[in-house]
Short mmCIF file of C-alpha atoms and ligand atoms in Angstrom, two decimals:
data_model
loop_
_atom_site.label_atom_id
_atom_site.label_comp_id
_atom_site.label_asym_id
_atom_site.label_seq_id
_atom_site.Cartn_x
_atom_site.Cartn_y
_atom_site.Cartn_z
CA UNK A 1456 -25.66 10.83 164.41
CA UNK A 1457 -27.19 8.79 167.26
CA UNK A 1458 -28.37 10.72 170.30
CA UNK A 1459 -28.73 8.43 173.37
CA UNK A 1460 -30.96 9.09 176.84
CA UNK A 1461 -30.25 7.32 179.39
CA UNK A 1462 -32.59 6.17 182.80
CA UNK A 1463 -31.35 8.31 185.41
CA UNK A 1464 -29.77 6.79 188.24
CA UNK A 1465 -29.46 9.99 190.81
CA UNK A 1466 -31.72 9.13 194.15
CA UNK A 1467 -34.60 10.80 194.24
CA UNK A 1468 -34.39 11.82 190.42
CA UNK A 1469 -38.03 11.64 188.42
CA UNK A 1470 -37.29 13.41 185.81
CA UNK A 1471 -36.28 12.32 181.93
CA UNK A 1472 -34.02 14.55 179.65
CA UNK A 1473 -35.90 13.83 176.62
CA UNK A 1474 -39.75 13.21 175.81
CA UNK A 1475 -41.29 11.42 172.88
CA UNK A 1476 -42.49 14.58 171.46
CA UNK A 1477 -38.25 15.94 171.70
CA UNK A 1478 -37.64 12.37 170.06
CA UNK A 1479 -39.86 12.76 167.10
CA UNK A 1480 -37.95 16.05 166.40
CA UNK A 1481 -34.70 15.08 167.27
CA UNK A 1482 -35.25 12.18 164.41
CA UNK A 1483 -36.58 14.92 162.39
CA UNK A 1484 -33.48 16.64 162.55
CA UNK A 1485 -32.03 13.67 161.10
CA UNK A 1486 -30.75 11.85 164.03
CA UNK A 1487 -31.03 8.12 165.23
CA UNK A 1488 -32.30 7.62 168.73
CA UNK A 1489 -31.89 5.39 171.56
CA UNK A 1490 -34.01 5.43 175.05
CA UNK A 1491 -33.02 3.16 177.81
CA UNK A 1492 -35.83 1.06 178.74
CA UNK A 1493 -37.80 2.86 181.87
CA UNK A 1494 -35.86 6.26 181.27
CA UNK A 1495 -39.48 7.75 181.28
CA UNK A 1496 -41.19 5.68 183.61
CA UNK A 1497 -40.94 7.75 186.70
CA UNK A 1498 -42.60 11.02 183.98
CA UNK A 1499 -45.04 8.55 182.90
CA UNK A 1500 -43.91 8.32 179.98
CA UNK A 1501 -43.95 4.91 178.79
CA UNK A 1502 -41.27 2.79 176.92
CA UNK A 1503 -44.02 2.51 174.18
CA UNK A 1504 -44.44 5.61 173.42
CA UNK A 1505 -40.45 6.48 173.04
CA UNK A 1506 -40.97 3.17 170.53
CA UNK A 1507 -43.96 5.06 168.86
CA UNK A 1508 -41.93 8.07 168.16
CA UNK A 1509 -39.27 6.57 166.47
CA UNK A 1510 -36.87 5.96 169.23
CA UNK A 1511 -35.02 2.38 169.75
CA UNK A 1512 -35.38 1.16 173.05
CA UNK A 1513 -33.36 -1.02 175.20
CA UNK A 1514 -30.40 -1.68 177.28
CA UNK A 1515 -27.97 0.69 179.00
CA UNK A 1516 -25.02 -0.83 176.84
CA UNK A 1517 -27.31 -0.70 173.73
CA UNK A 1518 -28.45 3.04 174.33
CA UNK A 1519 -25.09 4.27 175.37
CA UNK A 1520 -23.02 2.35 172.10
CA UNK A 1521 -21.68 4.47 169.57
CA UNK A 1522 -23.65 7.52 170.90
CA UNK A 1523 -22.89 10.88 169.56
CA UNK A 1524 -24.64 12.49 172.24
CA UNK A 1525 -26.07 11.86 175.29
CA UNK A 1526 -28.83 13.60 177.41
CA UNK A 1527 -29.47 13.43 180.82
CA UNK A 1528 -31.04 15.59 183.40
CA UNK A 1529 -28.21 14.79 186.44
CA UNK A 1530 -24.42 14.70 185.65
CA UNK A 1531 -24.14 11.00 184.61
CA UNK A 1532 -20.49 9.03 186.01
CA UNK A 1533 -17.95 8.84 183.64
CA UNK A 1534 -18.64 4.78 183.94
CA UNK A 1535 -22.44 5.31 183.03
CA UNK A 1536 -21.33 6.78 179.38
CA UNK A 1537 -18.51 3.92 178.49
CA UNK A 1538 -19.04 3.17 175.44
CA UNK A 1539 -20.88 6.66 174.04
CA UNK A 1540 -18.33 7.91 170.96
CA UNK A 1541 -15.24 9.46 171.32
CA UNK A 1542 -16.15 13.18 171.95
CA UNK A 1543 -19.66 12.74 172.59
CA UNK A 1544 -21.76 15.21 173.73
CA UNK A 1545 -23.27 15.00 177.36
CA UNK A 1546 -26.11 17.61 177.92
CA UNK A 1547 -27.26 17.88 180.96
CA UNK A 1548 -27.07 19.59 184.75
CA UNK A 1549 -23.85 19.25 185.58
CA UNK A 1550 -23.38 21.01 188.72
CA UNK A 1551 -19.85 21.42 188.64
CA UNK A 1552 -18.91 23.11 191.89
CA UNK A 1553 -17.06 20.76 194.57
CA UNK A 1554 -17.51 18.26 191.79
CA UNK A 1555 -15.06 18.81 190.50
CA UNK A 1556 -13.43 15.38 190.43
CA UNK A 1557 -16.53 14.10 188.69
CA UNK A 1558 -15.85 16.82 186.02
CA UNK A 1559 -12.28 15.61 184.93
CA UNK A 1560 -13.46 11.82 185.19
CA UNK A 1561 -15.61 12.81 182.37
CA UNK A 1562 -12.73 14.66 180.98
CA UNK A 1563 -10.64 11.97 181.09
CA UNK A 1564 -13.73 9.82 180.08
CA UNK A 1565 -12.82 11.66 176.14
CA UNK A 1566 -15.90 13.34 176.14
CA UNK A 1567 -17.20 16.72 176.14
CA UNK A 1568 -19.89 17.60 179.10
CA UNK A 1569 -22.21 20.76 178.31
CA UNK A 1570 -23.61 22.17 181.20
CA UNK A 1571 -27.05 23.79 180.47
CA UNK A 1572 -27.44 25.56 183.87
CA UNK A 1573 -24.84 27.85 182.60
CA UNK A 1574 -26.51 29.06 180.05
CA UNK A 1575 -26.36 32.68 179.22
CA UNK A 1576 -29.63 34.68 180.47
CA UNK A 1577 -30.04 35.96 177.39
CA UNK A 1578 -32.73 36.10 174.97
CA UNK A 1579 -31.59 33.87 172.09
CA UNK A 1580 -31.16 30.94 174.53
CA UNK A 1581 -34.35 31.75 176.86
CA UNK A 1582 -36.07 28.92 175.46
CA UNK A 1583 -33.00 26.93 176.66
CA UNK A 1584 -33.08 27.88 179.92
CA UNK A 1585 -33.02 25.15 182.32
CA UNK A 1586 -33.05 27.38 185.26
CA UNK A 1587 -36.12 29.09 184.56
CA UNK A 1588 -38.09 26.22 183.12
CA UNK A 1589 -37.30 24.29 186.36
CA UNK A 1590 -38.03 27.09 188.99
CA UNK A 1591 -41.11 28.28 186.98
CA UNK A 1592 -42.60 24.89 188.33
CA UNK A 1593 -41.00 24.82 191.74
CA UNK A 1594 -42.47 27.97 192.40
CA UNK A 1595 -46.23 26.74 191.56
CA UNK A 1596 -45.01 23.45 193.55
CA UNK A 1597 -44.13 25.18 196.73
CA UNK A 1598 -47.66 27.13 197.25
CA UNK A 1599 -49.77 23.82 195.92
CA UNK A 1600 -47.40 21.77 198.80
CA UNK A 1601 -47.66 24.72 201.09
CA UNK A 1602 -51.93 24.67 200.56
CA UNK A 1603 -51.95 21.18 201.17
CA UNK A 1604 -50.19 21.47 204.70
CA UNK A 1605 -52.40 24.25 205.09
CA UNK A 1606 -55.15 23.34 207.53
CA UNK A 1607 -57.62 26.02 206.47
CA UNK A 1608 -59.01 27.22 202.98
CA UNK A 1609 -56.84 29.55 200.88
CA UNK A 1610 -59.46 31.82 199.13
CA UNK A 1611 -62.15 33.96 200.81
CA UNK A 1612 -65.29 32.12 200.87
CA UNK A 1613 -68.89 33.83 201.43
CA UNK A 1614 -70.87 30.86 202.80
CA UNK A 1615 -74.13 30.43 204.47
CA UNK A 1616 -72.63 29.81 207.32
CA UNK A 1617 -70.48 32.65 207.37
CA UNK A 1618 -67.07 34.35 206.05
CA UNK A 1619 -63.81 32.21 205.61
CA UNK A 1620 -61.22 34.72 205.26
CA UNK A 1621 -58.22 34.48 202.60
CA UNK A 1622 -54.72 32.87 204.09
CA UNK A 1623 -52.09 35.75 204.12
CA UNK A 1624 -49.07 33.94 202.37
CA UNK A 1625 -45.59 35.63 202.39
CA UNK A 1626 -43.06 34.97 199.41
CA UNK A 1627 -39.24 36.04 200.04
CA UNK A 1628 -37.19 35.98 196.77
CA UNK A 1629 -39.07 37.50 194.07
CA UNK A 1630 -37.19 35.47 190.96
CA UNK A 1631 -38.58 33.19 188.81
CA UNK A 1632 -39.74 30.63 191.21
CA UNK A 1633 -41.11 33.35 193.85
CA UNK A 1634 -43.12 35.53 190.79
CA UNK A 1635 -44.81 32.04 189.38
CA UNK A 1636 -45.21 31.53 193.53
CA UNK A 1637 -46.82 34.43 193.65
CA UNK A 1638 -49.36 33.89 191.01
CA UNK A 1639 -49.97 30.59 191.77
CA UNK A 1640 -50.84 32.03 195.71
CA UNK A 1641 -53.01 34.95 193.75
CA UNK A 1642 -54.92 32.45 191.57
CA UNK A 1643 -55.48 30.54 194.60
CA UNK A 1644 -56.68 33.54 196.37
CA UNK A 1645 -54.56 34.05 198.66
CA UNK A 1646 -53.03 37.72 199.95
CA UNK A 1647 -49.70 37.78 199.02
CA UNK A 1648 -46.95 40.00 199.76
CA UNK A 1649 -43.47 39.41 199.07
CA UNK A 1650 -39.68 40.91 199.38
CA UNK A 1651 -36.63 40.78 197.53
CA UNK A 1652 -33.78 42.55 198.04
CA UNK A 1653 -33.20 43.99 194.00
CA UNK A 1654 -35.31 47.14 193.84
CA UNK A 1655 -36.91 46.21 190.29
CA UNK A 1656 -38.86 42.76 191.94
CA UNK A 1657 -41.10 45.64 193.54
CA UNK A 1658 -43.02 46.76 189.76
CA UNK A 1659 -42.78 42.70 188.87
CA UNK A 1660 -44.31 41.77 192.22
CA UNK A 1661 -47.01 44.41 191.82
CA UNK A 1662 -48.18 43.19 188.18
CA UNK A 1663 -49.03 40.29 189.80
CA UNK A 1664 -50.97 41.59 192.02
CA UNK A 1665 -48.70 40.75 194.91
CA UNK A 1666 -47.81 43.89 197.78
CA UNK A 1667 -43.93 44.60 197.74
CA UNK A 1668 -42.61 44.71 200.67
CA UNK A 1669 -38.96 46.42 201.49
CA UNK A 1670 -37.35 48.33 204.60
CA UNK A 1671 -35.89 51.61 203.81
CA UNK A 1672 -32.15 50.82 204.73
CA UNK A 1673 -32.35 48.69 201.91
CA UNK A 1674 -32.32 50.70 198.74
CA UNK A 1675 -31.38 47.75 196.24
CA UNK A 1676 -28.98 45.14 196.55
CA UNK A 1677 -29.12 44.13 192.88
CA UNK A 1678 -25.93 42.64 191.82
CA UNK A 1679 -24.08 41.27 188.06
CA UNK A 1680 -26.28 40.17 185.74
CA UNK A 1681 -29.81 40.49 187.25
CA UNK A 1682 -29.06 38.43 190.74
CA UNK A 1683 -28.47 39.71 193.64
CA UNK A 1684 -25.64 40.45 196.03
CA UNK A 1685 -25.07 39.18 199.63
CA UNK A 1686 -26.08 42.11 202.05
CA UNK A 1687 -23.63 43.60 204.28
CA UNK A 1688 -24.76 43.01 208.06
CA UNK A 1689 -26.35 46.24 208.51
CA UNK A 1690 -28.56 45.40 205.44
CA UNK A 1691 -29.05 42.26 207.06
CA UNK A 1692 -30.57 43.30 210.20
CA UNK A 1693 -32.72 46.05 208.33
CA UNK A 1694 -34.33 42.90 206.31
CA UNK A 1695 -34.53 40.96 209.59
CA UNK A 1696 -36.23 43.91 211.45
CA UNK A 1697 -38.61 43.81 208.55
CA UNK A 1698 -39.16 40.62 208.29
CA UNK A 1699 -39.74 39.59 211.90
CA UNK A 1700 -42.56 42.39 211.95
CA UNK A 1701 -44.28 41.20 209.15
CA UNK A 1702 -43.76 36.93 209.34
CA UNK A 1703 -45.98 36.48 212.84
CA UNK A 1704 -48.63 37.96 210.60
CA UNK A 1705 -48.52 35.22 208.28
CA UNK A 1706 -50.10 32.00 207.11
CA UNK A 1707 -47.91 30.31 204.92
CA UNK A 1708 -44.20 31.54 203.86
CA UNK A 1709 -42.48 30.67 200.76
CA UNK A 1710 -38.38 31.32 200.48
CA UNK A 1711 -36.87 31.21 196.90
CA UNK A 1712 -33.91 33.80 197.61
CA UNK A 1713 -30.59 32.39 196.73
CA UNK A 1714 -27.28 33.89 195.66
CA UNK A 1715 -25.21 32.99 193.14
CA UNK A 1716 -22.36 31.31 194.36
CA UNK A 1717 -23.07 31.37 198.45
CA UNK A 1718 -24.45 29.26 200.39
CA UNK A 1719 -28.63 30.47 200.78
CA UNK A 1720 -29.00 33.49 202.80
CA UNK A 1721 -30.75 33.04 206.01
CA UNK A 1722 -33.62 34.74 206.00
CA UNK A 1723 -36.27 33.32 208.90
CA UNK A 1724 -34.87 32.47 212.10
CA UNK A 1725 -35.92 30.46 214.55
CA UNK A 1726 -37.80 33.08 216.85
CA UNK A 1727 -39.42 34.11 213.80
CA UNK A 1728 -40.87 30.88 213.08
CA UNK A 1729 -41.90 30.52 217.05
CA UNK A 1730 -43.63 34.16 216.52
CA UNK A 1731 -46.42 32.45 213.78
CA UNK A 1732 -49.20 31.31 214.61
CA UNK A 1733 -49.91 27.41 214.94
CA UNK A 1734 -50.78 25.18 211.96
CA UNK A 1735 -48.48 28.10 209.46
CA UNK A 1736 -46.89 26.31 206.71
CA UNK A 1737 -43.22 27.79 205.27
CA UNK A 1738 -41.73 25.95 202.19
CA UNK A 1739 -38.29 26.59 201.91
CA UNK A 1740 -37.41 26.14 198.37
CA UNK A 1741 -33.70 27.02 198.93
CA UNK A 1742 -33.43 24.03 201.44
CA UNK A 1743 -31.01 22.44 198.74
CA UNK A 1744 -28.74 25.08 199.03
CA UNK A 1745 -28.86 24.70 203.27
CA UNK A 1746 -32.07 26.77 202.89
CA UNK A 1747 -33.21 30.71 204.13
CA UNK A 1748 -34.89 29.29 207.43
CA UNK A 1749 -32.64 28.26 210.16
CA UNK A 1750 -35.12 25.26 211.11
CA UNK A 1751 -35.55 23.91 207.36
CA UNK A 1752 -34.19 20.01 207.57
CA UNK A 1753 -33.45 19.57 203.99
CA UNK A 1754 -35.24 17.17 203.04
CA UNK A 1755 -37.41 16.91 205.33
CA UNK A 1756 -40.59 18.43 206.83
CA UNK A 1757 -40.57 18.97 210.16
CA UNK A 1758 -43.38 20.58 212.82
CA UNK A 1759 -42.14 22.63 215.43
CA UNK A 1760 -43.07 22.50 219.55
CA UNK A 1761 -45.44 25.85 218.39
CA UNK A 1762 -47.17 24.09 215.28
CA UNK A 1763 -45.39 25.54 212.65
CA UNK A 1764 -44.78 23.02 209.30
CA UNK A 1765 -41.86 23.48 207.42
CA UNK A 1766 -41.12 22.21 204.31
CA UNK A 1767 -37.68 21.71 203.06
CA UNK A 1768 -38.55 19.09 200.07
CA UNK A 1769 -35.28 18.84 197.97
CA UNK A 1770 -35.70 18.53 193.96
CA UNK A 1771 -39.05 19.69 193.93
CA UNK A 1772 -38.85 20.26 190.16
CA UNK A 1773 -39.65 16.22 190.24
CA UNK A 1774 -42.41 16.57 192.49
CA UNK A 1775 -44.01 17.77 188.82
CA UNK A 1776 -41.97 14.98 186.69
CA UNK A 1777 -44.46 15.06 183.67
CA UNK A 1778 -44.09 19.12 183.70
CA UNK A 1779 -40.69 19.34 184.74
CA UNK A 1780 -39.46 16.59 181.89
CA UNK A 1781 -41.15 17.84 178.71
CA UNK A 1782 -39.79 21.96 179.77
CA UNK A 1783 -36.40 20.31 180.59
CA UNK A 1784 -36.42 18.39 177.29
CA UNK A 1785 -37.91 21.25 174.40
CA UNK A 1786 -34.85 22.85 176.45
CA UNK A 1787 -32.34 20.61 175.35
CA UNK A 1788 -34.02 19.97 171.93
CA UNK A 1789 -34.14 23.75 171.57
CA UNK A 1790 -30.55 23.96 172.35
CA UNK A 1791 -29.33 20.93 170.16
CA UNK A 1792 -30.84 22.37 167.22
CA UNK A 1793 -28.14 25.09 167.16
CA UNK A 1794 -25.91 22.29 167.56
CA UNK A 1795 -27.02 20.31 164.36
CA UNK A 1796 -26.47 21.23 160.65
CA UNK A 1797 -30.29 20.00 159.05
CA UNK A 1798 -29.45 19.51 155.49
CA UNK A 1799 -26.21 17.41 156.51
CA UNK A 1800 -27.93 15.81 159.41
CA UNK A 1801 -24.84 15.73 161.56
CA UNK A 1802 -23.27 17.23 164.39
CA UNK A 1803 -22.01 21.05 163.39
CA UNK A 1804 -21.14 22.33 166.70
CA UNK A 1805 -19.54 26.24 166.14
CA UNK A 1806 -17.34 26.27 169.43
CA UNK A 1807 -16.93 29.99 169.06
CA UNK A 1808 -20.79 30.29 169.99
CA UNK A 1809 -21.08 32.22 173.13
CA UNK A 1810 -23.79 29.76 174.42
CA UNK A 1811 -20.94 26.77 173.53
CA UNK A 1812 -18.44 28.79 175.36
CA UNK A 1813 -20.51 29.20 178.39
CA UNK A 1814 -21.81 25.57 178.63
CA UNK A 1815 -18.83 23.36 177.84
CA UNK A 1816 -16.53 22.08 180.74
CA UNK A 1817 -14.85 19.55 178.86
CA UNK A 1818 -13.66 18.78 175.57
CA UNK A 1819 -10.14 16.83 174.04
CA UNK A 1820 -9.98 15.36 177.32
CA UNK A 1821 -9.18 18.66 179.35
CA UNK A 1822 -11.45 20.43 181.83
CA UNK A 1823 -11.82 23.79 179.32
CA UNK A 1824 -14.31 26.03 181.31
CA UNK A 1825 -12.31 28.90 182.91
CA UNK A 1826 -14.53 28.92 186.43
CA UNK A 1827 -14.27 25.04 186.90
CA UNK A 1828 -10.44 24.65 188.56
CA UNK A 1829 -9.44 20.91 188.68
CA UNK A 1830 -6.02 21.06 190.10
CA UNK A 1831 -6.97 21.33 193.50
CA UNK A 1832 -10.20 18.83 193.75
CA UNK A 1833 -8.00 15.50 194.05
CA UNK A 1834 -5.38 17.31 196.30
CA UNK A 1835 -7.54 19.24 199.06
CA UNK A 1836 -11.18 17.17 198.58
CA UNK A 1837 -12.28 19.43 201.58
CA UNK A 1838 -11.36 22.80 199.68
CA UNK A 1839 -13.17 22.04 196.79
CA UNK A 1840 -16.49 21.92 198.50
CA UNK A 1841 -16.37 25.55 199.04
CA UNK A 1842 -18.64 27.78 197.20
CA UNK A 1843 -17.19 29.15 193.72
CA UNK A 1844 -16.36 32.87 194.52
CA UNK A 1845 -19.49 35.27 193.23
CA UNK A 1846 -17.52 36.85 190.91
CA UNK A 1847 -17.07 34.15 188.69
CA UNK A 1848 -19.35 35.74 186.27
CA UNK A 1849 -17.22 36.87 183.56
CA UNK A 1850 -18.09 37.26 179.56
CA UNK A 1851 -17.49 33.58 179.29
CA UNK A 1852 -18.99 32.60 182.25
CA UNK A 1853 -22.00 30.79 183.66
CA UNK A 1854 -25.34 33.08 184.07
CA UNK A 1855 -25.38 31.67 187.61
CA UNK A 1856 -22.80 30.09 189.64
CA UNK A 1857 -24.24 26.94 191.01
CA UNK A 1858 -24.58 25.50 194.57
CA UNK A 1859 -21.41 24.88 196.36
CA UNK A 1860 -23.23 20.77 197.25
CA UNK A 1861 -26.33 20.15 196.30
CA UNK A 1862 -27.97 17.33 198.12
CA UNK A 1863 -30.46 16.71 196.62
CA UNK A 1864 -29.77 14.07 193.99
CA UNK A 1865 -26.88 11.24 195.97
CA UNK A 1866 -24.96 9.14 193.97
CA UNK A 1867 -25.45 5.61 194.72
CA UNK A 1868 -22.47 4.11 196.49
CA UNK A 1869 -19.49 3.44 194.22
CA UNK A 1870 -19.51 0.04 194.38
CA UNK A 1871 -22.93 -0.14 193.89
CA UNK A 1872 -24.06 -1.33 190.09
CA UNK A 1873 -26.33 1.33 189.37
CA UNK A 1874 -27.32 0.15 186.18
CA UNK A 1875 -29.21 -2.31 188.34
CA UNK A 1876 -31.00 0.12 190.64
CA UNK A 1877 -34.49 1.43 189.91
CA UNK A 1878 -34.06 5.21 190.68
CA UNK A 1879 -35.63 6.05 193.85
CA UNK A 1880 -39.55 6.65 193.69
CA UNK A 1881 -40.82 10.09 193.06
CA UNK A 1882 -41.02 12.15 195.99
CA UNK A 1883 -44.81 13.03 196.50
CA UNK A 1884 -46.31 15.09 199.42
CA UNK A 1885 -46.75 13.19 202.41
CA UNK A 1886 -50.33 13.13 203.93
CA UNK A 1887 -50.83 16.66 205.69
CA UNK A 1888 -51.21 15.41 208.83
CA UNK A 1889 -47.89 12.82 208.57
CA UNK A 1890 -45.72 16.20 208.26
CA UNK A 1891 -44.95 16.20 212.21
CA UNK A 1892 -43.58 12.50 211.44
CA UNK A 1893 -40.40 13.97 210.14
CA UNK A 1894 -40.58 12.09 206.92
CA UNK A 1895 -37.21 11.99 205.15
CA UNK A 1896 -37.42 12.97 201.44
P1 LIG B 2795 -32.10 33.38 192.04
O1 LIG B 2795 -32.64 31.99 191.95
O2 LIG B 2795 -30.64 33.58 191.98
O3 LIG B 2795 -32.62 34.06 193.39
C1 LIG B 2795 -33.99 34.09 193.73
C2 LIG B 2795 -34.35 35.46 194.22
O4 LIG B 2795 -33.85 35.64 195.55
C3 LIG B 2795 -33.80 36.62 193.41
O5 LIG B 2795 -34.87 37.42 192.96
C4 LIG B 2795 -32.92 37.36 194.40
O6 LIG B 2795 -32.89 38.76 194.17
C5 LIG B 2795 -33.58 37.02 195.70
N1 LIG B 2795 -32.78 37.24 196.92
C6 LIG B 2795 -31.45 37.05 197.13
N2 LIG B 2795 -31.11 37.39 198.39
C7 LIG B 2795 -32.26 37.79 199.01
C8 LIG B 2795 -32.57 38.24 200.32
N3 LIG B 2795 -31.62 38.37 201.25
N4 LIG B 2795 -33.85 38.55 200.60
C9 LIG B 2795 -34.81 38.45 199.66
N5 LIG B 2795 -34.58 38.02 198.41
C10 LIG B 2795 -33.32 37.70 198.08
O7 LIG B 2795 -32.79 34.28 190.93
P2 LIG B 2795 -33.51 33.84 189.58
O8 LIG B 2795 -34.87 33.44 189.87
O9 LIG B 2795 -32.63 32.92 188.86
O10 LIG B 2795 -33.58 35.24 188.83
C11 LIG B 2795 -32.49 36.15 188.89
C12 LIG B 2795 -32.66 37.26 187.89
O11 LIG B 2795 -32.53 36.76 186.55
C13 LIG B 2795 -33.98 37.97 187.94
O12 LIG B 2795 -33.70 39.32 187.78
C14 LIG B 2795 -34.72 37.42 186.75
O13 LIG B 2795 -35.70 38.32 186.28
C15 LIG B 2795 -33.58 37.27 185.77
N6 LIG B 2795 -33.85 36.30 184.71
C16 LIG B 2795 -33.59 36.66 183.42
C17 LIG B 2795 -33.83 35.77 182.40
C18 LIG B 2795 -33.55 36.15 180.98
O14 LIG B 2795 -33.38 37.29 180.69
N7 LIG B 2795 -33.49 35.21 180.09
C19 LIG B 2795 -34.30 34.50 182.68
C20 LIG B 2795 -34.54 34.15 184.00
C21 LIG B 2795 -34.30 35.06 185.02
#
C-alpha cells in the first residue's frame, strides 16, 4: 500500500497534506510512503525530516508511481496523478462546484477523488474536519493581521504617562473562525462584540466573553444542519440598521459569515466603512467567496479616501502554513485510518460508510456524488459557475456546500509544466504601513 504526497502546485498554496509526524503513522499503519521533494518546504518542513520519518523522497514521477493513494491539500489535475494506481485514492479539498470539468477529468483519470470538505459535521469524524481545523486558524489569523494594521495598542494599558484605552473590535459571523476570532481579540484585550444571524451564537459568543449583538426583527435565521439561511430583505435591512449603528463605533471589524452554497452575504457597505473612524482595520475573511464588505478587493488590501484598511487576504489558512499543515494532515491521517485494515496493512475501504458516501465524487471512472452534476459543465461552462442550490444538503450530502469559485488558489496556465514551477511564496502580511499600496495577494 503506498501512499504518495505530492508538492502542491496551486498559486499561492503553503500548505502540505501530510507532516512527518502523519508519515511516521501512516508507515505505522503499515503503509509505504513517498514525499515529493519540497512538498513541505513552504510549512518548513524539510525534505530531511520526511526522510527521517520513514518516507522516500523524490521526484513527481517517483512519488506519484504505483500510488495507492494520494494526498493533497488542493484538487490536484488529472495530469498531476498519471501514473498513481488504478483506483487510487485522492484525499484532499476538492472544491467541486463550477469545477466540475476538473471532477470528471479525474473521473475519467480511473481514480476515485474524496473530498474532505464534505465531511459530515458529526462527531465521529470531528477530528477529520477540514473545515474547522482550517477556520479555527483563520479566525486567530484575521485579528493577529487585523492588530498589525492596527495603528494603536489593542489592550488597555495603565502607564505613567497615562491610560491607553482597549480597541473596540467587531466580529460578524460567529462560526468557527469568528468564536476562535473572538478569543483571540479577548486574549488580546480587546472589547469585542459580535453578531450572527443563528440565535444559539448569542450563549457561544457570551462564554467567550464576547457581547452578542442582534436586532429584534431578527429572531434566528438558523438554517439545515447548524448554518445559516440567507435572510429575506426585510431581515436584511434590520441587520443593516443594526449594523450601521454599531460599525462607526468600531476599531477593527472581522467578517466570517458565509452561507452554504451562496455567494457571501454582504454585510458592510460602503457608507458604513466611510462612517469609521480613520486608521480602522476590517479583515474580511469571506473575501474568497466575493466577501461581506462591498469594498473588500479579494486579495488585496486596500485603504480607503477616509483611512479605513481593509483586508481581503485570500487563503489565509497558509498565512499559518506550519499550523494549518500538521491540523490539515492528523485530519487526513485521522480519516485514512478508517480507511485501512491494520492487521492486513492494506486498503479496506467500507463504501457503505456514511463518511465514504459523503466524501467520494468519483469512483469506476464515473462522477458518483449525487450533488456534483457533470452533464452540463462541458456543455454550458458559464452555467456551471453558478452556486450549487442550498438545499443540496441531503442524508448523503456534503456538511457544507462549497463556494460557487474560489479564487484563491489559480491553476497555472494549461500549458504551463507545473511540475516545474515552485508554488508561489507564502503570502505574509505586508508592512502596516504598505497596506494603502494595494498589494496584490
Ligand atoms: P459558516 O462558515 O458557514 O458561516 C460562518 C458564520 O456566518 C456562521 O455562524 C453563520 O451563522 C454566520 N452568518 C451567515 N450569514 C450571516 C449574516 N447575514 N450575518 C451574520 N452572520 C452570518 O459556519 P461554520 O463556521 O462552518 O459553522 C456552522 C455551524 O456548524 C455552527 O453552528 C458550528 O457550531 C457548527 N459546527 C459543528 C461542528 C460539529 O458538530 N462537528 C463542527 C464545526 C462547526
Amino acid at each position: 500500500m503506498k501512499i504518495a504526497v505530492l508538492r502542491e502546485r496551486s498559486e499561492g498554496e503553503t500548505r502540505v497534506a501530510a507532516t512527518p509526524e502523519t508519515v511516521a503513522k501512516l508507515i505505522g499503519l503499515g503503509a509505504e510512503v513517498a514525499v515529493e521533494a519540497g512538498a513541505g518546504e513552504l510549512a518548513r518542513l524539510p525534505d530531511a525530516d520526511y526522510a527521517t520519518a520513514g518516507a522516500a523522497v523524490g521526484n513527481a514521477a517517483a512519488t506519484i508511481k504505483g500510488a495507492d493513494i494520494v494526498l493533497a491539500v488542493r484538487r490536484p489535475l488529472a495530469r498531476d496523478i498519471a501514473g498513481a494506481a488504478e483506483g487510487a485514492l485522492v484525499i484532499g479539498t476538492m472544491d467541486p462546484y463550477g469545477n466540475e470539468g476538473e471532477i470528471a477529468s479525474l473521473a475519467k483519470a480511473g481514480v476515485t477523488a474524496v473530498a474532505m470538505e464534505f465531511m459530515p459535521r458529526i462527531t465521529r469524524a470531528q477530528v477529520m474536519d477540514v473545515l474547522s481545523s482550517q477556520a479555527n486558524l483563520a479566525g486567530y489569523q484575521a485579528v493577529i493581521d487585523a492588530a498589525g494594521a492596527f495603528d494603536r495598542a489593542m489592550p488597555m494599558m495603565m502607564t505613567a504617562a497615562g491610560t491607553v484605552r482597549p480597541a473596540k473590535v467587531f466580529v460578524m459571523g460567529a462560526g468557527v473562525a469568528g468564536l476562535q476570532a473572538i478569543a483571540t481579540a479577548k486574549r488580546l484585550g480587546a472589547v469585542v462584540t459580535a453578531t450572527d444571524v443563528r440565535a444559539a451564537a448569542a450563549e457561544q459568543v457570551a462564554s467567550l466573553g464576547g457581547k452578542f449583538i442582534m436586532t429584534d426583527a431578527l429572531k434566528d435565521a438558523s438554517g439545515t444542519g447548524g448554518y445559516a439561511r440567507e435572510l429575506t430583505k426585510e431581515e436584511q435591512a434590520a441587520q443593516a440598521e443594526l449594523v450601521a449603528g454599531h460599525i462607526a463605533k468600531q476599531d477593527i471589524v472581522i467578517t466570517t459569515a458565509l452561507i452554504p452554497g451562496r455567494p457571501a452575504p454582504k454585510l458592510v457597505s460602503a457608507a458604513m466603512v466611510a462612517s469609521m473612524a480613520p486608521g480602522s482595520v476590517i479583515v474580511d475573511l469571506a473575501a474568497e467567496r466575493g466577501g461581506n464588505v462591498e469594498l473588500t478587493q479579494p486579495g488585496s488590501v486596500v485603504t480607503t479616501a477616509n483611512g479605513v484598511t481593509i483586508i481581503g487576504y485570500l487563503n489565509v489558512p497558509g498565512r499559518l502554513a506550519t499550523s494549518a499543515s500538521q491540523l490539515y494532515a492528523r485530519n487526513l491521517f485521522a480519516f485514512l485510518e478508517t480507511l485501512i485494515d491494520k492487521k492486513e496493512k492494506r486498503l479496506a475501504v467500507n463504501w457503505d460508510d456514511e463518511l465514504v458516501k459523503a466524501t467520494v465524487l468519483t469512483r469506476g471512472g464515473a462522477v458518483v456524488h449525487p450533488n456534483i452534476k457533470v452533464e452540463a459543465a462541458p456543455a454550458a461552462p458559464a452555467a456551471a459557475k453558478k452556486p450549487a442550490p442550498a438545499k443540496a444538503e441531503t442524508a448523503a450530502a456534503p456538511a457544507k456546500a462549497a463556494p460557487a469559485k474560489k479564487p484563491a488558489a489559480k491553476r497555472p496556465a494549461a500549458k504551463a509544466d507545473p511540475a516545474d514551477k515552485p508554488a508561489a511564496p507564502a503570502a505574509k502580511a505586508p508592512a502596516k504601513k504598505a497596506a494603502t499600496a494595494k498589494g496584490k495577494k
